[in-house]
mmCIF file of C-alpha atoms and ligand atoms in Angstrom:
data_model
loop_
_atom_site.group_PDB
_atom_site.id
_atom_site.type_symbol
_atom_site.label_atom_id
_atom_site.label_comp_id
_atom_site.label_asym_id
_atom_site.label_seq_id
_atom_site.Cartn_x
_atom_site.Cartn_y
_atom_site.Cartn_z
ATOM 1 C CA MET A 114 10.043 -31.411 26.534
ATOM 2 C CA SER A 115 12.387 -28.836 25.785
ATOM 3 C CA GLU A 116 12.683 -25.754 27.650
ATOM 4 C CA LEU A 117 13.168 -23.323 24.143
ATOM 5 C CA PRO A 118 10.838 -23.877 21.497
ATOM 6 C CA VAL A 119 12.188 -25.868 18.555
ATOM 7 C CA LEU A 120 12.292 -25.033 15.258
ATOM 8 C CA TYR A 121 12.521 -27.991 12.559
ATOM 9 C CA SER A 122 13.802 -26.210 9.570
ATOM 10 C CA PHE A 123 15.441 -26.710 6.275
ATOM 11 C CA ARG A 124 18.418 -24.354 5.357
ATOM 12 C CA ARG A 125 17.588 -24.065 1.623
ATOM 13 C CA CYS A 126 13.729 -23.997 2.171
ATOM 14 C CA PRO A 127 12.351 -20.476 1.529
ATOM 15 C CA TYR A 128 9.406 -20.887 4.182
ATOM 16 C CA ALA A 129 12.131 -21.843 6.572
ATOM 17 C CA MET A 130 14.048 -19.121 5.612
ATOM 18 C CA ARG A 131 11.391 -16.475 6.572
ATOM 19 C CA ALA A 132 10.712 -17.961 9.672
ATOM 20 C CA ARG A 133 14.266 -18.218 10.961
ATOM 21 C CA LEU A 134 14.592 -14.473 9.829
ATOM 22 C CA ALA A 135 11.828 -13.774 11.994
ATOM 23 C CA ILE A 136 12.533 -15.306 15.008
ATOM 24 C CA ALA A 137 16.577 -14.041 14.537
ATOM 25 C CA ALA A 138 15.003 -10.189 14.391
ATOM 26 C CA SER A 139 12.766 -10.982 17.467
ATOM 27 C CA GLY A 140 15.528 -11.913 19.059
ATOM 28 C CA GLN A 141 13.665 -15.446 20.419
ATOM 29 C CA GLN A 142 15.992 -18.229 21.542
ATOM 30 C CA CYS A 143 14.939 -21.213 19.621
ATOM 31 C CA GLU A 144 16.527 -24.854 19.241
ATOM 32 C CA LEU A 145 17.059 -25.251 15.735
ATOM 33 C CA ARG A 146 16.685 -28.779 14.292
ATOM 34 C CA GLU A 147 17.871 -28.728 10.754
ATOM 35 C CA VAL A 148 16.334 -31.903 8.871
ATOM 36 C CA VAL A 149 17.287 -33.890 5.741
ATOM 37 C CA LEU A 150 13.463 -33.648 3.690
ATOM 38 C CA ARG A 151 14.254 -37.371 2.444
ATOM 39 C CA ASP A 152 14.289 -38.628 5.917
ATOM 40 C CA LYS A 153 12.141 -36.595 8.471
ATOM 41 C CA PRO A 154 12.565 -37.203 12.159
ATOM 42 C CA ALA A 155 9.977 -38.827 13.716
ATOM 43 C CA ALA A 156 9.634 -36.211 16.199
ATOM 44 C CA LEU A 157 9.009 -33.876 13.114
ATOM 45 C CA LEU A 158 5.773 -36.181 11.859
ATOM 46 C CA GLN A 159 4.810 -37.144 15.105
ATOM 47 C CA ALA A 160 4.368 -33.234 16.148
ATOM 48 C CA SER A 161 3.069 -32.253 12.431
ATOM 49 C CA PRO A 162 2.475 -35.445 10.303
ATOM 50 C CA LYS A 163 2.130 -32.891 7.322
ATOM 51 C CA GLY A 164 5.381 -33.106 7.066
ATOM 52 C CA THR A 165 6.626 -29.920 6.259
ATOM 53 C CA VAL A 166 9.077 -27.051 7.502
ATOM 54 C CA PRO A 167 9.106 -25.158 8.888
ATOM 55 C CA VAL A 168 7.587 -26.249 12.085
ATOM 56 C CA LEU A 169 7.846 -24.557 15.855
ATOM 57 C CA VAL A 170 6.865 -26.668 18.683
ATOM 58 C CA LEU A 171 6.460 -24.748 21.765
ATOM 59 C CA PRO A 172 7.414 -25.748 25.289
ATOM 60 C CA ASP A 173 3.773 -26.177 26.260
ATOM 61 C CA GLY A 174 3.210 -28.298 23.244
ATOM 62 C CA ALA A 175 1.117 -26.149 20.771
ATOM 63 C CA VAL A 176 2.624 -26.674 17.455
ATOM 64 C CA LEU A 177 2.745 -23.893 14.637
ATOM 65 C CA GLU A 178 3.213 -25.745 11.335
ATOM 66 C CA GLN A 179 3.163 -22.444 8.851
ATOM 67 C CA SER A 180 5.746 -20.158 8.194
ATOM 68 C CA LEU A 181 3.670 -17.513 8.625
ATOM 69 C CA ASP A 182 2.334 -18.203 11.782
ATOM 70 C CA ILE A 183 5.988 -18.924 13.369
ATOM 71 C CA MET A 184 6.921 -15.434 11.897
ATOM 72 C CA HIS A 185 4.050 -13.682 13.457
ATOM 73 C CA TRP A 186 4.229 -15.721 17.046
ATOM 74 C CA ALA A 187 7.644 -14.431 16.503
ATOM 75 C CA LEU A 188 7.152 -10.669 16.074
ATOM 76 C CA ALA A 189 4.606 -10.878 18.518
ATOM 77 C CA ARG A 190 6.449 -11.473 21.090
ATOM 78 C CA ASN A 191 9.553 -8.809 19.977
ATOM 79 C CA ASP A 192 9.367 -6.563 17.250
ATOM 80 C CA PRO A 193 12.050 -4.137 17.397
ATOM 81 C CA GLN A 194 12.590 -3.323 13.909
ATOM 82 C CA HIS A 195 8.464 -3.008 13.664
ATOM 83 C CA TRP A 196 8.342 -5.500 10.722
ATOM 84 C CA LEU A 197 4.588 -5.334 11.589
ATOM 85 C CA ASP A 198 4.162 -1.870 11.952
ATOM 86 C CA ALA A 199 1.494 -0.897 9.371
ATOM 87 C CA ASP A 200 -2.112 0.897 9.092
ATOM 88 C CA PRO A 201 -4.724 -1.297 8.234
ATOM 89 C CA ALA A 202 -5.023 -0.691 4.536
ATOM 90 C CA GLN A 203 -1.160 -0.900 4.029
ATOM 91 C CA ALA A 204 -1.438 -4.174 6.297
ATOM 92 C CA ARG A 205 -4.084 -5.156 3.966
ATOM 93 C CA ALA A 206 -1.791 -4.884 0.589
ATOM 94 C CA MET A 207 0.930 -6.456 2.401
ATOM 95 C CA GLN A 208 -1.076 -9.486 2.771
ATOM 96 C CA ALA A 209 -2.010 -9.504 -0.481
ATOM 97 C CA LEU A 210 1.484 -9.588 -1.700
ATOM 98 C CA VAL A 211 2.345 -11.984 0.449
ATOM 99 C CA ALA A 212 -0.082 -14.456 -0.696
ATOM 100 C CA GLU A 213 0.750 -13.506 -4.401
ATOM 101 C CA CYS A 214 4.410 -15.130 -3.475
ATOM 102 C CA ASP A 215 3.624 -17.992 -1.831
ATOM 103 C CA GLY A 216 0.407 -18.316 -4.612
ATOM 104 C CA ALA A 217 0.687 -17.585 -7.930
ATOM 105 C CA PHE A 218 4.209 -16.669 -7.895
ATOM 106 C CA LYS A 219 5.454 -19.951 -6.231
ATOM 107 C CA GLN A 220 3.552 -22.176 -8.893
ATOM 108 C CA ALA A 221 4.963 -20.238 -11.234
ATOM 109 C CA LEU A 222 8.640 -20.685 -9.775
ATOM 110 C CA ASP A 223 7.957 -24.435 -9.261
ATOM 111 C CA ARG A 224 6.950 -24.789 -12.666
ATOM 112 C CA THR A 225 10.077 -23.123 -14.044
ATOM 113 C CA LYS A 226 12.519 -24.928 -11.388
ATOM 114 C CA TYR A 227 11.375 -28.376 -11.483
ATOM 115 C CA PRO A 228 10.009 -28.921 -15.112
ATOM 116 C CA GLN A 229 10.299 -32.593 -14.673
ATOM 117 C CA ARG A 230 7.742 -32.609 -11.829
ATOM 118 C CA TYR A 231 5.092 -31.043 -14.372
ATOM 119 C CA PRO A 232 6.194 -33.063 -17.718
ATOM 120 C CA SER A 233 2.660 -32.001 -19.457
ATOM 121 C CA GLU A 234 3.190 -28.043 -19.218
ATOM 122 C CA ASP A 235 5.240 -25.606 -20.808
ATOM 123 C CA PRO A 236 7.866 -23.725 -18.418
ATOM 124 C CA THR A 237 7.994 -20.689 -20.864
ATOM 125 C CA PRO A 238 4.966 -19.085 -19.650
ATOM 126 C CA HIS A 239 5.220 -19.974 -16.062
ATOM 127 C CA ARG A 240 8.725 -18.288 -16.305
ATOM 128 C CA GLN A 241 7.475 -15.457 -17.751
ATOM 129 C CA ARG A 242 4.535 -14.926 -15.383
ATOM 130 C CA ALA A 243 7.411 -15.528 -12.335
ATOM 131 C CA GLU A 244 9.597 -12.668 -14.227
ATOM 132 C CA ASP A 245 6.715 -10.411 -14.402
ATOM 133 C CA TRP A 246 5.561 -10.757 -10.626
ATOM 134 C CA LEU A 247 9.715 -10.088 -9.806
ATOM 135 C CA VAL A 248 9.589 -6.938 -11.984
ATOM 136 C CA GLY A 249 6.376 -5.612 -10.134
ATOM 137 C CA LEU A 250 8.675 -6.007 -7.234
ATOM 138 C CA GLU A 251 11.012 -4.166 -8.826
ATOM 139 C CA GLN A 252 9.037 -1.436 -9.405
ATOM 140 C CA ARG A 253 8.171 -1.026 -6.103
ATOM 141 C CA LEU A 254 11.605 -1.185 -5.009
ATOM 142 C CA ALA A 255 12.926 1.811 -7.358
ATOM 143 C CA THR A 256 10.103 3.863 -5.968
ATOM 144 C CA GLY A 257 10.316 3.211 -2.130
ATOM 145 C CA GLY A 258 13.586 2.123 -1.441
ATOM 146 C CA PHE A 259 11.496 -1.278 -0.142
ATOM 147 C CA LEU A 260 8.801 -3.237 -1.079
ATOM 148 C CA PHE A 261 6.218 -0.979 1.140
ATOM 149 C CA GLY A 262 7.865 2.607 1.674
ATOM 150 C CA PRO A 263 11.647 3.809 3.106
ATOM 151 C CA ARG A 264 12.156 0.382 5.422
ATOM 152 C CA PRO A 265 11.559 -2.744 5.396
ATOM 153 C CA ALA A 266 8.628 -4.251 6.749
ATOM 154 C CA GLY A 267 5.696 -6.682 5.865
ATOM 155 C CA PRO A 268 6.288 -8.739 3.032
ATOM 156 C CA THR A 269 10.162 -7.498 2.219
ATOM 157 C CA TRP A 270 11.137 -10.530 4.798
ATOM 158 C CA PRO A 271 8.557 -13.012 3.717
ATOM 159 C CA SER A 272 8.887 -12.954 -0.088
ATOM 160 C CA CYS A 273 12.603 -12.004 -0.335
ATOM 161 C CA PRO A 274 13.821 -15.534 0.323
ATOM 162 C CA SER A 275 11.492 -17.023 -2.813
ATOM 163 C CA CYS A 276 13.114 -14.264 -4.656
ATOM 164 C CA GLY A 277 16.557 -15.606 -4.007
ATOM 165 C CA SER A 278 15.449 -19.309 -5.094
ATOM 166 C CA THR A 279 14.104 -17.472 -8.141
ATOM 167 C CA ARG A 280 17.762 -16.225 -8.906
ATOM 168 C CA ALA A 281 19.166 -19.363 -7.491
ATOM 169 C CA SER A 282 17.101 -21.128 -10.150
ATOM 170 C CA THR A 283 18.878 -19.366 -13.498
ATOM 171 C CA PRO A 284 22.316 -20.227 -13.383
ATOM 172 C CA ASN A 285 22.986 -20.102 -17.060
ATOM 173 C CA ALA A 286 25.323 -17.881 -18.081
ATOM 174 C CA GLY A 287 24.598 -14.629 -19.917
ATOM 175 C CA ARG A 288 21.036 -14.404 -19.160
ATOM 176 C CA PRO A 289 19.799 -11.692 -16.695
ATOM 177 C CA CYS A 290 18.417 -13.798 -13.827
ATOM 178 C CA PRO A 291 14.550 -13.048 -13.691
ATOM 179 C CA GLY A 292 13.709 -9.639 -12.677
ATOM 180 C CA ARG A 293 17.407 -9.257 -11.454
ATOM 181 C CA ILE A 294 16.081 -9.130 -7.771
ATOM 182 C CA CYS A 295 18.410 -11.302 -5.432
ATOM 183 C CA SER A 296 18.987 -11.881 -1.691
ATOM 184 C CA ALA A 297 22.229 -10.265 -1.777
ATOM 185 C CA GLY A 298 21.418 -7.647 0.768
ATOM 186 C CA TRP A 299 19.515 -9.483 3.396
ATOM 187 C CA PRO A 300 21.658 -8.572 6.191
ATOM 188 C CA SER A 301 21.182 -5.054 6.141
ATOM 189 C CA GLY A 302 17.477 -5.468 5.321
ATOM 190 C CA ARG A 303 17.772 -4.768 1.451
ATOM 191 C CA LEU A 304 16.770 -6.541 -1.756
ATOM 192 C CA ARG A 305 18.725 -5.413 -4.557
ATOM 193 C CA PRO A 306 19.411 -5.934 -8.293
ATOM 194 C CA CYS A 307 22.299 -8.638 -8.774
ATOM 195 C CA SER A 308 24.312 -8.626 -11.814
ATOM 196 C CA PRO A 309 23.792 -10.765 -14.724
ATOM 197 C CA ARG A 310 25.468 -14.051 -14.905
HETATM 198 N N1 LIG B 632 2.944 -23.540 3.593
HETATM 199 C C1 LIG B 632 4.206 -23.860 4.342
HETATM 200 C C2 LIG B 632 4.982 -24.328 3.255
HETATM 201 C C3 LIG B 632 6.090 -25.003 3.588
HETATM 202 C C4 LIG B 632 6.887 -26.388 2.728
HETATM 203 O O1 LIG B 632 6.533 -26.433 1.610
HETATM 204 N N2 LIG B 632 8.189 -26.744 2.876
HETATM 205 C C5 LIG B 632 8.914 -27.374 2.063
HETATM 206 C C6 LIG B 632 10.150 -27.141 1.822
HETATM 207 S S1 LIG B 632 10.113 -25.262 1.330
HETATM 208 C C7 LIG B 632 8.480 -28.634 2.384
HETATM 209 O O2 LIG B 632 8.761 -28.946 3.477
HETATM 210 N N3 LIG B 632 8.279 -30.073 2.018
HETATM 211 C C8 LIG B 632 8.146 -31.126 2.201
HETATM 212 C C9 LIG B 632 9.030 -32.165 1.393
HETATM 213 O O3 LIG B 632 9.637 -31.801 0.520
HETATM 214 O O4 LIG B 632 8.900 -33.015 1.822
HETATM 215 C C10 LIG B 632 4.473 -22.744 5.030
HETATM 216 O O5 LIG B 632 4.412 -21.763 4.781
HETATM 217 O O6 LIG B 632 5.327 -23.370 5.946
#
């Protein structure tokens, strides 16, 4: 058994990204095991048979197999940037936004990015739904600087990898990416508009 927690991750997975972001922000040390999704290691499947990443295996053998659980594990240990600071009403609003991101937005995003997986569905309305949701985020950013006020807290981090993923899905020249939000500002904690491409 490793002395450090072991994080099974995939570089481009937005769920793994947010887990890694929280772990980095909290300063927790982990052993990072990058996996190939089409050839998952036996140790990952043994720890978490559902076969998604991220998965965090703690030194005592406990397994966290949801990205939000991993984020909360890390930030509960150390939250120097106060990502989790919120009054109860704000915390509920943040959770609702993350649920939208992981639910309706993700469904629309998948149907936009991978139309071949949904041959009986027209991707156009799904793309519109995804864009509408991103425009809502932009309106929040325009008023507060971040999604919930003047500093990066709560859902800024869980949702920004998915927003970046939307941008990555629209490389067609001449068309603005949906919602124009991109991930260019992560290191400084800001989401900011990206230029059309
Ligand atoms: N609800 C999970 C979702 C994780 C998830 O769906 N990860 C994708 C990669 S982005 C995955 O591992 N899919 C399995 C596969 O493609 O085989 C979480 O928040 O951790």
